[in-house]
PDB file of C-alpha atoms and ligand atoms in Angstrom:
ATOM      1  CA  UNK Z   1     175.344 134.823  51.221  1.00 42.00           C
ATOM      2  CA  UNK Z   2     173.085 133.163  48.889  1.00 51.00           C
ATOM      3  CA  UNK Z   3     174.561 129.765  47.588  1.00 67.00           C
ATOM      4  CA  UNK Z   4     175.640 129.727  43.872  1.00 82.00           C
ATOM      5  CA  UNK Z   5     173.329 128.244  40.954  1.00 90.00           C
ATOM      6  CA  UNK Z   6     173.528 124.301  40.337  1.00 96.00           C
ATOM      7  CA  UNK Z   7     176.411 124.040  37.369  1.00 96.00           C
ATOM      8  CA  UNK Z   8     175.326 121.071  34.807  1.00 96.00           C
ATOM      9  CA  UNK Z   9     178.763 120.910  33.953  1.00 97.00           C
ATOM     10  CA  UNK Z  10     180.133 120.233  37.599  1.00 98.00           C
ATOM     11  CA  UNK Z  11     182.140 116.720  37.578  1.00 98.00           C
ATOM     12  CA  UNK Z  12     179.705 114.466  39.505  1.00 98.00           C
ATOM     13  CA  UNK Z  13     177.022 115.863  36.442  1.00 98.00           C
ATOM     14  CA  UNK Z  14     179.592 114.567  34.357  1.00 98.00           C
ATOM     15  CA  UNK Z  15     180.538 111.188  35.952  1.00 98.00           C
ATOM     16  CA  UNK Z  16     176.352 110.698  35.994  1.00 98.00           C
ATOM     17  CA  UNK Z  17     176.007 111.314  32.373  1.00 97.00           C
ATOM     18  CA  UNK Z  18     179.062 108.896  32.132  1.00 97.00           C
ATOM     19  CA  UNK Z  19     181.214 111.576  29.980  1.00 98.00           C
ATOM     20  CA  UNK Z  20     183.875 111.119  32.396  1.00 97.00           C
ATOM     21  CA  UNK Z  21     185.099 107.876  33.904  1.00 98.00           C
ATOM     22  CA  UNK Z  22     184.398 106.663  37.993  1.00 98.00           C
ATOM     23  CA  UNK Z  23     185.224 103.273  39.767  1.00 98.00           C
ATOM     24  CA  UNK Z  24     181.479 102.794  39.767  1.00 98.00           C
ATOM     25  CA  UNK Z  25     180.195 100.239  42.560  1.00 98.00           C
ATOM     26  CA  UNK Z  26     176.458 100.861  42.603  1.00 98.00           C
ATOM     27  CA  UNK Z  27     173.519 102.222  40.744  1.00 98.00           C
ATOM     28  CA  UNK Z  28     169.921 102.077  41.092  1.00 98.00           C
ATOM     29  CA  UNK Z  29     166.918 104.568  39.762  1.00 97.00           C
ATOM     30  CA  UNK Z  30     168.130 107.543  42.172  1.00 97.00           C
ATOM     31  CA  UNK Z  31     171.832 107.151  43.093  1.00 98.00           C
ATOM     32  CA  UNK Z  32     174.987 106.231  41.760  1.00 98.00           C
ATOM     33  CA  UNK Z  33     178.290 105.450  44.491  1.00 98.00           C
ATOM     34  CA  UNK Z  34     181.802 105.511  43.103  1.00 98.00           C
ATOM     35  CA  UNK Z  35     184.950 105.476  44.660  1.00 98.00           C
ATOM     36  CA  UNK Z  36     186.776 108.872  45.733  1.00 98.00           C
ATOM     37  CA  UNK Z  37     189.671 109.397  43.759  1.00 98.00           C
ATOM     38  CA  UNK Z  38     191.704 111.021  46.757  1.00 98.00           C
ATOM     39  CA  UNK Z  39     190.655 108.774  49.455  1.00 98.00           C
ATOM     40  CA  UNK Z  40     190.985 109.930  53.148  1.00 98.00           C
ATOM     41  CA  UNK Z  41     190.784 106.102  53.998  1.00 98.00           C
ATOM     42  CA  UNK Z  42     190.940 102.826  51.864  1.00 98.00           C
ATOM     43  CA  UNK Z  43     187.539 102.289  50.511  1.00 98.00           C
ATOM     44  CA  UNK Z  44     186.165 105.842  50.289  1.00 98.00           C
ATOM     45  CA  UNK Z  45     183.254 105.939  48.772  1.00 98.00           C
ATOM     46  CA  UNK Z  46     181.079 108.899  47.787  1.00 98.00           C
ATOM     47  CA  UNK Z  47     177.402 108.507  47.189  1.00 98.00           C
ATOM     48  CA  UNK Z  48     175.293 110.568  44.523  1.00 98.00           C
ATOM     49  CA  UNK Z  49     171.827 111.327  43.796  1.00 98.00           C
ATOM     50  CA  UNK Z  50     170.465 111.348  40.275  1.00 98.00           C
ATOM     51  CA  UNK Z  51     168.565 114.625  40.675  1.00 97.00           C
ATOM     52  CA  UNK Z  52     170.803 117.512  40.252  1.00 97.00           C
ATOM     53  CA  UNK Z  53     171.113 119.528  43.521  1.00 97.00           C
ATOM     54  CA  UNK Z  54     174.073 121.699  44.641  1.00 98.00           C
ATOM     55  CA  UNK Z  55     174.001 120.341  48.378  1.00 98.00           C
ATOM     56  CA  UNK Z  56     171.650 119.550  51.010  1.00 98.00           C
ATOM     57  CA  UNK Z  57     170.520 122.981  51.459  1.00 97.00           C
ATOM     58  CA  UNK Z  58     168.642 123.015  48.236  1.00 97.00           C
ATOM     59  CA  UNK Z  59     168.180 119.573  47.870  1.00 97.00           C
ATOM     60  CA  UNK Z  60     164.164 118.388  47.751  1.00 97.00           C
ATOM     61  CA  UNK Z  61     163.648 116.203  51.102  1.00 98.00           C
ATOM     62  CA  UNK Z  62     162.259 113.687  48.582  1.00 97.00           C
ATOM     63  CA  UNK Z  63     165.730 113.409  46.792  1.00 97.00           C
ATOM     64  CA  UNK Z  64     167.093 112.987  50.585  1.00 98.00           C
ATOM     65  CA  UNK Z  65     164.946 110.560  51.837  1.00 98.00           C
ATOM     66  CA  UNK Z  66     165.971 108.287  48.750  1.00 98.00           C
ATOM     67  CA  UNK Z  67     169.180 108.768  48.737  1.00 98.00           C
ATOM     68  CA  UNK Z  68     169.980 108.044  52.599  1.00 98.00           C
ATOM     69  CA  UNK Z  69     168.841 104.038  52.112  1.00 98.00           C
ATOM     70  CA  UNK Z  70     171.754 104.207  49.760  1.00 98.00           C
ATOM     71  CA  UNK Z  71     174.023 105.796  51.857  1.00 98.00           C
ATOM     72  CA  UNK Z  72     173.287 103.212  54.933  1.00 98.00           C
ATOM     73  CA  UNK Z  73     173.712 100.293  52.516  1.00 98.00           C
ATOM     74  CA  UNK Z  74     176.973 101.112  51.378  1.00 98.00           C
ATOM     75  CA  UNK Z  75     178.126 102.090  54.822  1.00 98.00           C
ATOM     76  CA  UNK Z  76     177.171  98.488  55.656  1.00 98.00           C
ATOM     77  CA  UNK Z  77     179.165  96.942  52.689  1.00 98.00           C
ATOM     78  CA  UNK Z  78     182.251  99.160  53.132  1.00 98.00           C
ATOM     79  CA  UNK Z  79     182.704  98.068  56.832  1.00 98.00           C
ATOM     80  CA  UNK Z  80     182.282  94.525  55.938  1.00 98.00           C
ATOM     81  CA  UNK Z  81     184.524  94.915  52.377  1.00 98.00           C
ATOM     82  CA  UNK Z  82     187.550  96.645  54.084  1.00 98.00           C
ATOM     83  CA  UNK Z  83     186.791  94.634  57.282  1.00 98.00           C
ATOM     84  CA  UNK Z  84     186.591  98.284  59.540  1.00 98.00           C
ATOM     85  CA  UNK Z  85     185.800  98.964  63.003  1.00 98.00           C
ATOM     86  CA  UNK Z  86     183.666 101.900  62.132  1.00 98.00           C
ATOM     87  CA  UNK Z  87     182.380 104.141  59.458  1.00 98.00           C
ATOM     88  CA  UNK Z  88     182.591 107.963  59.366  1.00 98.00           C
ATOM     89  CA  UNK Z  89     179.801 109.638  57.044  1.00 98.00           C
ATOM     90  CA  UNK Z  90     180.618 113.305  55.962  1.00 98.00           C
ATOM     91  CA  UNK Z  91     178.572 115.730  54.085  1.00 98.00           C
ATOM     92  CA  UNK Z  92     179.869 119.346  53.135  1.00 98.00           C
ATOM     93  CA  UNK Z  93     177.616 122.349  52.228  1.00 98.00           C
ATOM     94  CA  UNK Z  94     179.408 125.550  50.224  1.00 97.00           C
ATOM     95  CA  UNK Z  95     182.908 126.242  50.097  1.00 96.00           C
ATOM     96  CA  UNK Z  96     182.719 127.646  54.022  1.00 97.00           C
ATOM     97  CA  UNK Z  97     182.310 123.921  55.076  1.00 97.00           C
ATOM     98  CA  UNK Z  98     184.639 122.365  52.589  1.00 96.00           C
ATOM     99  CA  UNK Z  99     182.487 121.627  49.748  1.00 97.00           C
ATOM    100  CA  UNK Z 100     184.791 121.736  46.400  1.00 97.00           C
ATOM    101  CA  UNK Z 101     182.214 119.365  44.243  1.00 98.00           C
ATOM    102  CA  UNK Z 102     178.945 121.174  44.146  1.00 98.00           C
ATOM    103  CA  UNK Z 103     176.222 118.809  43.095  1.00 98.00           C
ATOM    104  CA  UNK Z 104     175.187 116.851  46.531  1.00 98.00           C
ATOM    105  CA  UNK Z 105     177.257 113.921  47.715  1.00 98.00           C
ATOM    106  CA  UNK Z 106     177.575 112.046  50.984  1.00 98.00           C
ATOM    107  CA  UNK Z 107     181.108 110.558  51.731  1.00 98.00           C
ATOM    108  CA  UNK Z 108     181.496 106.834  53.372  1.00 98.00           C
ATOM    109  CA  UNK Z 109     184.735 106.383  54.488  1.00 98.00           C
ATOM    110  CA  UNK Z 110     185.813 103.060  56.779  1.00 98.00           C
ATOM    111  CA  UNK Z 111     187.416 103.557  59.671  1.00 98.00           C
ATOM    112  CA  UNK Z 112     190.323 101.289  61.450  1.00 98.00           C
ATOM    113  CA  UNK Z 113     190.704 102.025  65.385  1.00 98.00           C
ATOM    114  CA  UNK Z 114     193.527 104.582  65.810  1.00 97.00           C
ATOM    115  CA  UNK Z 115     193.952 104.970  62.142  1.00 97.00           C
ATOM    116  CA  UNK Z 116     193.490 108.985  61.508  1.00 96.00           C
ATOM    117  CA  UNK Z 117     191.652 110.290  58.379  1.00 97.00           C
ATOM    118  CA  UNK Z 118     193.884 111.508  55.655  1.00 96.00           C
ATOM    119  CA  UNK Z 119     193.346 115.199  54.455  1.00 94.00           C
ATOM    120  CA  UNK Z 120     190.141 116.070  52.354  1.00 92.00           C
ATOM    121  CA  UNK Z 121     190.989 116.201  48.886  1.00 88.00           C
ATOM    122  CA  UNK Z 122     194.542 115.234  49.388  1.00 90.00           C
ATOM    123  CA  UNK Z 123     196.692 112.868  47.357  1.00 94.00           C
ATOM    124  CA  UNK Z 124     195.271 111.002  44.207  1.00 97.00           C
ATOM    125  CA  UNK Z 125     195.128 107.050  44.713  1.00 98.00           C
ATOM    126  CA  UNK Z 126     196.675 104.655  41.858  1.00 98.00           C
ATOM    127  CA  UNK Z 127     193.942 104.048  39.516  1.00 98.00           C
ATOM    128  CA  UNK Z 128     194.449 100.490  39.955  1.00 98.00           C
ATOM    129  CA  UNK Z 129     194.344 100.453  43.691  1.00 98.00           C
ATOM    130  CA  UNK Z 130     190.997 102.068  43.081  1.00 98.00           C
ATOM    131  CA  UNK Z 131     189.739  99.099  40.902  1.00 98.00           C
ATOM    132  CA  UNK Z 132     190.615  96.802  43.068  1.00 98.00           C
ATOM    133  CA  UNK Z 133     188.544  98.251  46.479  1.00 98.00           C
ATOM    134  CA  UNK Z 134     185.689  98.682  43.870  1.00 98.00           C
ATOM    135  CA  UNK Z 135     185.581  95.262  43.464  1.00 98.00           C
ATOM    136  CA  UNK Z 136     185.857  94.615  46.988  1.00 98.00           C
ATOM    137  CA  UNK Z 137     183.324  96.720  47.524  1.00 98.00           C
ATOM    138  CA  UNK Z 138     181.019  95.248  44.592  1.00 98.00           C
ATOM    139  CA  UNK Z 139     181.543  91.597  46.196  1.00 98.00           C
ATOM    140  CA  UNK Z 140     180.225  93.205  49.513  1.00 98.00           C
ATOM    141  CA  UNK Z 141     177.137  94.586  48.008  1.00 98.00           C
ATOM    142  CA  UNK Z 142     176.515  91.362  45.658  1.00 97.00           C
ATOM    143  CA  UNK Z 143     177.165  89.428  49.185  1.00 88.00           C
TER     144      UNK Z 143
HETATM  145  P1  AMP V   1     183.809 117.902  48.585  1.00 82.53           P
HETATM  146  O1  AMP V   1     182.740 118.606  47.586  1.00 82.53           O
HETATM  147  O2  AMP V   1     184.346 118.845  49.439  1.00 82.53           O
HETATM  148  O3  AMP V   1     182.688 117.131  49.701  1.00 82.53           O
HETATM  149  O4  AMP V   1     184.324 116.906  48.046  1.00 82.53           O
HETATM  150  C1  AMP V   1     184.618 116.359  47.008  1.00 82.53           C
HETATM  151  C2  AMP V   1     185.093 114.893  46.619  1.00 82.53           C
HETATM  152  O5  AMP V   1     185.521 114.522  45.712  1.00 82.53           O
HETATM  153  C3  AMP V   1     186.532 114.887  47.249  1.00 82.53           C
HETATM  154  O6  AMP V   1     186.832 114.354  48.396  1.00 82.53           O
HETATM  155  C4  AMP V   1     187.363 114.531  45.738  1.00 82.53           C
HETATM  156  O7  AMP V   1     188.777 113.937  46.458  1.00 82.53           O
HETATM  157  C5  AMP V   1     186.551 113.760  45.127  1.00 82.53           C
HETATM  158  N1  AMP V   1     186.627 114.033  43.712  1.00 82.53           N
HETATM  159  C6  AMP V   1     186.923 114.965  43.057  1.00 82.53           C
HETATM  160  N2  AMP V   1     187.010 114.585  41.760  1.00 82.53           N
HETATM  161  C7  AMP V   1     186.715 113.337  41.628  1.00 82.53           C
HETATM  162  C8  AMP V   1     186.423 112.477  40.509  1.00 82.53           C
HETATM  163  N3  AMP V   1     186.403 112.959  39.339  1.00 82.53           N
HETATM  164  N4  AMP V   1     186.164 111.182  40.875  1.00 82.53           N
HETATM  165  C9  AMP V   1     185.765 110.706  42.290  1.00 82.53           C
HETATM  166  N5  AMP V   1     186.059 111.504  43.399  1.00 82.53           N
HETATM  167  C10 AMP V   1     185.929 113.321  42.894  1.00 82.53           C
END
């Protein structure tokens, strides 16, 4: 089955355009990063390229080559900010694989030894908690 077209009104496109709020922690010419509103662990962050693509399958390789260093930067910073033992990086392509928002993004999730991930797209976090986590991550990125 072929993938659907890119929808410019998907929720991450709206976040990129500033039409809906997010707890943004990082921005450069190519990408933004913000807190996932239904975190699978404390500090769960999403990295989104500015160039539109539906997912990894249709992305321009140049988009990917500019995005992965940002994924690495956020992974290093979440490990420090949340005193994690490890970091899980996940990326879903198409509904069959679990994708629910159709603008390419990478999940960066701090992990603590022995603590399982909460469900994907599970429970909404308190915005005040997300704001506090975003502040910790910004501090780690600035350090
Ligand atoms: P997926 O497309 O399956 O890789 O996952 C989309 C992710 O986006 C899920 O982890 C959701 O919790 C998250 N999410 C959905 N809406 C928002 C939003 N408005 N702000 C931040 N994260 C979101």
